[in-house]
XYZ file of C-alpha atoms in Angstrom:
401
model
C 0.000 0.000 0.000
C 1.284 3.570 -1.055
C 2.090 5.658 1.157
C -0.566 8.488 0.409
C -3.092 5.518 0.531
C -1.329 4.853 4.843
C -2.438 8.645 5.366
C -6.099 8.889 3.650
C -6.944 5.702 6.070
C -4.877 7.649 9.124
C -6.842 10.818 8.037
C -10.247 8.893 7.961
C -10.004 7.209 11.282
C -9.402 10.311 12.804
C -12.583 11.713 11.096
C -14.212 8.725 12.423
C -12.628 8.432 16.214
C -14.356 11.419 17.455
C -16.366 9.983 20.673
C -17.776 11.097 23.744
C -15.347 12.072 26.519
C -12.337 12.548 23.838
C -10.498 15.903 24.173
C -9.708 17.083 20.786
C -8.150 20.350 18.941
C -11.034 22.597 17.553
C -11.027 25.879 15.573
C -13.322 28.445 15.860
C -15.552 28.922 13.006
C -18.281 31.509 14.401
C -19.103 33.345 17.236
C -22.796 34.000 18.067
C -24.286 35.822 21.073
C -24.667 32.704 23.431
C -22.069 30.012 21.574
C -19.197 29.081 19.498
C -19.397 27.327 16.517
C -16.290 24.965 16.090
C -14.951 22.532 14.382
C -12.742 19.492 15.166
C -9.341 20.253 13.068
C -8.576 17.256 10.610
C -11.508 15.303 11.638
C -14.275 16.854 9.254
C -16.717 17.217 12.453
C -18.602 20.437 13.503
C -20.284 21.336 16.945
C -21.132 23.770 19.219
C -19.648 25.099 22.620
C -22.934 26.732 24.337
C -21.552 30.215 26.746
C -22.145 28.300 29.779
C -19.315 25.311 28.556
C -16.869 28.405 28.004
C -17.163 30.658 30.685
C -18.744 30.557 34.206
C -19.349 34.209 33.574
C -23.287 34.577 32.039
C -23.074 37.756 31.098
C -20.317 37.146 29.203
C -19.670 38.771 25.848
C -18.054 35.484 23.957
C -17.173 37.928 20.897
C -14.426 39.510 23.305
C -13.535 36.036 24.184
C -13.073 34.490 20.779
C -12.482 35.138 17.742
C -12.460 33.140 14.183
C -9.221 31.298 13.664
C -8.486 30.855 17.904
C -8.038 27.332 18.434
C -7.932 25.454 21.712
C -8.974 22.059 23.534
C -12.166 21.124 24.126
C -13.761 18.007 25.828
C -16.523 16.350 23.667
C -19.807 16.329 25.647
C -22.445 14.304 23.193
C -23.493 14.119 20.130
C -26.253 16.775 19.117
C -29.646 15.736 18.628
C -31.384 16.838 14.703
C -29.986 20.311 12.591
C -31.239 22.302 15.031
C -28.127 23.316 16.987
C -25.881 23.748 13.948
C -23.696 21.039 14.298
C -22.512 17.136 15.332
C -21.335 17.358 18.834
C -21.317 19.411 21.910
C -18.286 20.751 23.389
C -17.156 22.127 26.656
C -13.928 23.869 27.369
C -14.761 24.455 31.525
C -15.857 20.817 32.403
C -12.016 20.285 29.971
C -10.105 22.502 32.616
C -12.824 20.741 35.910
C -11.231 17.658 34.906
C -7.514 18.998 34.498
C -8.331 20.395 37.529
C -9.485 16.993 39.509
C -6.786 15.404 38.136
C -4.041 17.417 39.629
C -6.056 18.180 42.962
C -6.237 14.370 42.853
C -2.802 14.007 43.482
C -2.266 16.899 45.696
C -5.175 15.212 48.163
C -3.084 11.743 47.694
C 0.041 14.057 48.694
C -1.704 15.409 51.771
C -0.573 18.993 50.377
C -2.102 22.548 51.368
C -3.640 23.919 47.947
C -4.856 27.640 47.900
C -8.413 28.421 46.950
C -10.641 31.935 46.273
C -13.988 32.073 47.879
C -16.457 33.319 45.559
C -19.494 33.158 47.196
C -21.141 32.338 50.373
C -24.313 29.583 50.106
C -26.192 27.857 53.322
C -24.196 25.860 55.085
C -20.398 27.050 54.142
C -18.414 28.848 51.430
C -17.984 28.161 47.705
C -14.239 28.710 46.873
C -12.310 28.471 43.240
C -9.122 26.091 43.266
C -9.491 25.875 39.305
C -12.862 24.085 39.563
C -15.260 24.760 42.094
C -15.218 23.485 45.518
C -16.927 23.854 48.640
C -15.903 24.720 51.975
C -18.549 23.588 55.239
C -19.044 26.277 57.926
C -17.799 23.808 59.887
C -14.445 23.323 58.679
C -13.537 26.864 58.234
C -11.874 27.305 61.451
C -11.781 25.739 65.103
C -14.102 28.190 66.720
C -17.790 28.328 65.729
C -18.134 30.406 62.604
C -21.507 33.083 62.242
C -20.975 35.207 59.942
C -19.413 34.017 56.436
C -19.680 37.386 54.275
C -16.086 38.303 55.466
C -14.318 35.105 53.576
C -15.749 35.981 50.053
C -13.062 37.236 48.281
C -10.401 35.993 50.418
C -7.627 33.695 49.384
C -7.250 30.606 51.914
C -4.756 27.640 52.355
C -7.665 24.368 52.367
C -6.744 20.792 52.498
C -8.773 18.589 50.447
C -10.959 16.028 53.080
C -13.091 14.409 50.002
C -12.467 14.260 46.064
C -14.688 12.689 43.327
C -14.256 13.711 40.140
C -18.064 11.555 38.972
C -20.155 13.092 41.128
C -18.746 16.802 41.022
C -17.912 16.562 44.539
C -14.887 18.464 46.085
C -14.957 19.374 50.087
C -12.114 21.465 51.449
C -11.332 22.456 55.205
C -9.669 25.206 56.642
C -10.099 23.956 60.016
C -7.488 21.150 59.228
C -4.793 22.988 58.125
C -5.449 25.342 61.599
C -4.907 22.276 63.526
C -2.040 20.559 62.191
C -0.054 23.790 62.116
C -1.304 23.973 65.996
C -0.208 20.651 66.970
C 3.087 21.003 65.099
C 3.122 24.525 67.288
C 2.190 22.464 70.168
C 4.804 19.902 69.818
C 7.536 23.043 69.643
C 5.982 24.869 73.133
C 4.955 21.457 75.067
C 9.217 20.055 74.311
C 9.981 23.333 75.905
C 8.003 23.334 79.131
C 7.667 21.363 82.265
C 4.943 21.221 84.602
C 5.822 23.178 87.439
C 7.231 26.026 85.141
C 6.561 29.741 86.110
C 6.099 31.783 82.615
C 4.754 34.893 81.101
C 1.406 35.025 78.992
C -1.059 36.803 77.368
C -4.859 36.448 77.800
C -6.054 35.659 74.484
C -9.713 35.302 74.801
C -12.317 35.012 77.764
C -15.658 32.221 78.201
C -17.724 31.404 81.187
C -15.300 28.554 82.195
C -12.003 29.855 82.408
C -8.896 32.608 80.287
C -7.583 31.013 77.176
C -3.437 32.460 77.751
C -1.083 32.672 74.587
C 2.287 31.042 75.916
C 4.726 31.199 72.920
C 2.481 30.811 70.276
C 0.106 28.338 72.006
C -3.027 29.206 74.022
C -3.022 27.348 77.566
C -6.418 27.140 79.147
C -6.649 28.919 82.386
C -10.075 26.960 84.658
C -11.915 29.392 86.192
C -10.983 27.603 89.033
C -7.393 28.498 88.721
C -7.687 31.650 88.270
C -7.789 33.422 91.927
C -8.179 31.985 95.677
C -11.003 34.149 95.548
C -14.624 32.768 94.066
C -14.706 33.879 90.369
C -18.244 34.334 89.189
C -16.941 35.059 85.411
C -13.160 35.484 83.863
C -13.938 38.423 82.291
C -14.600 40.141 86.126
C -11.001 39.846 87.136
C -9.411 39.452 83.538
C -8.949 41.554 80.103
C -8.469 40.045 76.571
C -4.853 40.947 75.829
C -3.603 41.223 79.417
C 0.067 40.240 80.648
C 0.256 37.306 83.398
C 2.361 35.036 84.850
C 0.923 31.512 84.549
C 2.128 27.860 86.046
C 2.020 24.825 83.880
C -0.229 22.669 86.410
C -0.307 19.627 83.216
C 0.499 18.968 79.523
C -1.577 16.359 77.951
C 0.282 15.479 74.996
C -2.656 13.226 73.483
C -5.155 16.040 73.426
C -2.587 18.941 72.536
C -3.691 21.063 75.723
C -1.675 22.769 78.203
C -3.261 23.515 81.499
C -2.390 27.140 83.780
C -2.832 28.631 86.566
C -2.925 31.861 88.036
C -3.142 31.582 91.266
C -0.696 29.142 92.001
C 1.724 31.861 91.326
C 0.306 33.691 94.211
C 0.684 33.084 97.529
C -1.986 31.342 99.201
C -4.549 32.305 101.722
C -3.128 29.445 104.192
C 0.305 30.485 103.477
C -0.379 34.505 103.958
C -2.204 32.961 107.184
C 0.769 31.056 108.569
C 3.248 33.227 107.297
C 4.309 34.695 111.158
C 2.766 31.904 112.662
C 5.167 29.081 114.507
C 4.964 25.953 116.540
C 4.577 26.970 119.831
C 2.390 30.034 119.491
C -0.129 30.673 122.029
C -2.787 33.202 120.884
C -6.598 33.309 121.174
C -9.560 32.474 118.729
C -12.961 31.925 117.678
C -14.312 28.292 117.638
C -15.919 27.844 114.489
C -17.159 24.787 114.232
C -17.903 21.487 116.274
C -17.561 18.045 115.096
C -17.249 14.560 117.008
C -13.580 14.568 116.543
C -12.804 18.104 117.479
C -12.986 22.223 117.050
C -11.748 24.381 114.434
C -10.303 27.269 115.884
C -9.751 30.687 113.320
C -6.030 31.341 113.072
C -6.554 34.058 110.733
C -9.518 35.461 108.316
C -11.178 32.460 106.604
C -7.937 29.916 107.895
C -8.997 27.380 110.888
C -7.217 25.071 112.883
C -7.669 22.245 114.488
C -8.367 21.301 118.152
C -8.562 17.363 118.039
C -10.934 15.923 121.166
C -7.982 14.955 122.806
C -6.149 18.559 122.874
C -9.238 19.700 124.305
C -8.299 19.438 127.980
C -6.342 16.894 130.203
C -10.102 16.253 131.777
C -11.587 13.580 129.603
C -14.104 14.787 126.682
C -16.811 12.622 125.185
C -17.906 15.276 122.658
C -16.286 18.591 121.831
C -19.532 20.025 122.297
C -19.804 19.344 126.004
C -17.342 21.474 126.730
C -17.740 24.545 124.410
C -19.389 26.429 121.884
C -19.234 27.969 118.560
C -18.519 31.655 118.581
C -16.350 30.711 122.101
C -12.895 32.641 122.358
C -10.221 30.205 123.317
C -6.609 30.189 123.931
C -4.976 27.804 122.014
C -1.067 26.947 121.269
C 0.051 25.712 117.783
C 1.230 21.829 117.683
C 2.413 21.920 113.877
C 1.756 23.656 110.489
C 1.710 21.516 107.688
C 2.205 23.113 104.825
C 2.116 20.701 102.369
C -1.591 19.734 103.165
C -2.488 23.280 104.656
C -3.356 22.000 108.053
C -2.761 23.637 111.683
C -3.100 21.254 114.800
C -3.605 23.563 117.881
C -4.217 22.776 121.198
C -6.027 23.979 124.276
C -4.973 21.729 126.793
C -1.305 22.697 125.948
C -1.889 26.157 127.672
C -3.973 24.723 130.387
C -1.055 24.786 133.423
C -3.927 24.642 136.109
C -4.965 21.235 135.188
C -1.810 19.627 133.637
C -0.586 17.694 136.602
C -3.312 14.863 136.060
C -6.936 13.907 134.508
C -9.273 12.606 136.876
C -8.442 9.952 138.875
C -5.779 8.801 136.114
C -2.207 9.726 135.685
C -1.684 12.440 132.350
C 0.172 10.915 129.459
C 2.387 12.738 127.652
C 2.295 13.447 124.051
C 4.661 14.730 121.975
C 3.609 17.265 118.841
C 4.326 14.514 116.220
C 2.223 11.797 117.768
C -0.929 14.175 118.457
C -0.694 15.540 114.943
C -0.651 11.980 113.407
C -2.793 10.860 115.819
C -5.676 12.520 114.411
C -4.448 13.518 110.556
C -3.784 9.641 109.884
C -7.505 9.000 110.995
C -9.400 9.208 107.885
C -12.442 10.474 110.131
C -10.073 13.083 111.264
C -8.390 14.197 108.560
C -9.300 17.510 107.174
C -8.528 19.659 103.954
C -8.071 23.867 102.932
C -11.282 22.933 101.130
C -12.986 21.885 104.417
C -12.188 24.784 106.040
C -12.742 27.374 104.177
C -14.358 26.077 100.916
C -17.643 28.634 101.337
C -16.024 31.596 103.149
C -13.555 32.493 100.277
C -16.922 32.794 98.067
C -17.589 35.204 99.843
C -14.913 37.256 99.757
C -13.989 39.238 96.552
């Protein structure tokens, strides 16, 4: 066979191999006010490309587009149905550059990589954003905080990560919210390898709720309980705390798992039990106000809102059946101070201890002696004995602001 004959049968399969879902070279042969006439070079096929397969734009004037003679690649839609449309096929030149598109955001979502998108417009439920075909972003994955208003974003340009892809169904979802928290957990990772619980640093609040003071510590917000934040009851952060306000914080726990580091405020103050005890030693005699009764003892005030203990058997060197027996609450007493423990904030006082009148003997039966450390773990290893800050003075610092 000739070799003219080899490229009239080349030339006629090509004329014949023009199917559905090809992409093929056309040439513009006409321009009309809502398509482009075109034909398929070397393949002796005509079609249409209606505005709507050229442009996203529908007020677009395609005469400022195109012009007779441009060629370009278009995807092959269908075939055309009768004489009516002026042509064999249909053609589309933006489903041509959504499938370009899907094919390289394909591989950047099988990468893992950060792509860059334009939000366009703003529809119910999230954000419609341009990363060469059309994607859309859920109000829910546009950031880590609760999202209202989405009229800001339109325009912007944002770094997404794709969470689904599937080029058959149209369907491209992006997130925002992602790409926030890997770059905070890699920002974690850098501020948690630094710290140590027990550290004493600097912070800034960054923003206020109803349960505690979110604090920026190097790049990283801690979370500052409400409970944490004063000695004193806190009714709401934002009563004894500004956004943007310098203060010195203590890493009370870094949970690693969860990416959170917990603060404190007041642990970097001095506490009400150590302001109390501050000039107060072993050995002190001074008077105060009984408190409070229980079957084990009386809690004596050593200071404003701290108490001490009188255990039953530092009552007096006269046997006592119940604390009550003997005195009173509101009672002034004189009582010397067995120990201070500061470790669990507790004071063991006694009143028998300043009692010389009756400290030769107890009834009928000869006194025992008792040194400080066996009366203090006499009644703090008794679980019905023991007692806690919280015990003491849990209500009365709620009421004092």
């Amino acid at each position: 066979m000739s070799e003219n004959s080899n490229q009239f049968l080349d030339a006629l399969k090509k004329m014949q191999g023009v199917e559905v879902g090809d992409i093929v070279d056309v040439e513009v042969l006409d321009v009309e006010d809502g398509q482009i006439d075109v034909g398929v070079k070397n393949a002796g096929v005509e079609g249409v490309i209606p505005r709507r397969e050229y442009t996203s734009d529908r007020n677009a004037d395609l005469r400022k587009l195109v012009k007779p003679g441009d060629t370009f690649k278009a995807l092959v839609l269908r075939r055309a149905r009768g004489d009516k449309e002026n042509g064999e096929f249909f053609f589309s030149v933006t489903r041509l550059k959504e499938r370009e598109a899907y094919d390289k955001l394909q591989k950047d979502f099988e990468a893992g990589k950060t792509i860059e998108g334009t939000v366009t417009s703003s529809v119910r439920g999230g954000l419609l954003v341009d990363v060469g075909t059309r994607g859309f972003l859920p109000a829910s994955l546009i950031s880590n905080r609760y999202v209202s208003d989405l009229k800001p974003y339109i325009g912007k340009t944002m770094k997404l990560k794709i969470t689904e892809i599937d080029p058959n169904k149209n369907r491209l979802i992006l997130s925002h919210k992602d790409l926030i928290e890997e770059e905070r957990e890699e920002a974690f990772d850098k501020v948690a390898s630094q710290l140590v619980v027990g550290d004493v640093i600097e912070g800034k609040v960054s923003r206020l709720t109803n349960f505690g003071a979110f604090v920026d510590v190097g790049g990283v917000d801690g979370l500052v309980h409400i409970s944490e934040i004063s000695y004193k009851h806190v009714d709401k952060p934002s009563d004894v705390l500004k956004t943007g306000q310098d203060v010195k914080v203590k890493v009370i726990g870094i949970d690693d798992d969860r990416h959170r580091i917990s603060l404190s405020i007041k642990q970097t103050l001095p506490s009400p039990f150590e302001q109390a005890t501050a000039n107060l030693h072993e050995g002190d005699v001074f008077e105060g106000e009984v408190k409070s009764l229980t079957n084990f003892g009386a809690f004596v005030e050593v200071a404003d809102g701290i108490q001490g203990l009188v255990h039953v058997s530092e009552i007096s060197y006269k046997h006592v059946d119940k604390p009550s027996d003997v005195l009173k609450v509101g009672q002034t007493v004189k009582v010397k101070v067995l120990n201070i423990d500061p470790s669990e904030r507790r004071i063991s006082l006694s009143m028998k201890a300043v009692d010389s009148n009756n400290s030769g003997n107890e009834g009928s039966r000869p006194h025992r002696s008792h040194n400080r450390s066996s009366v203090n773990k006499k009644y703090m290893d008794n679980d019905d004995n023991g007692f806690a800050l919280g015990d003491i003075i849990g209500d009365q610092l709620k009421d004092r602001k």
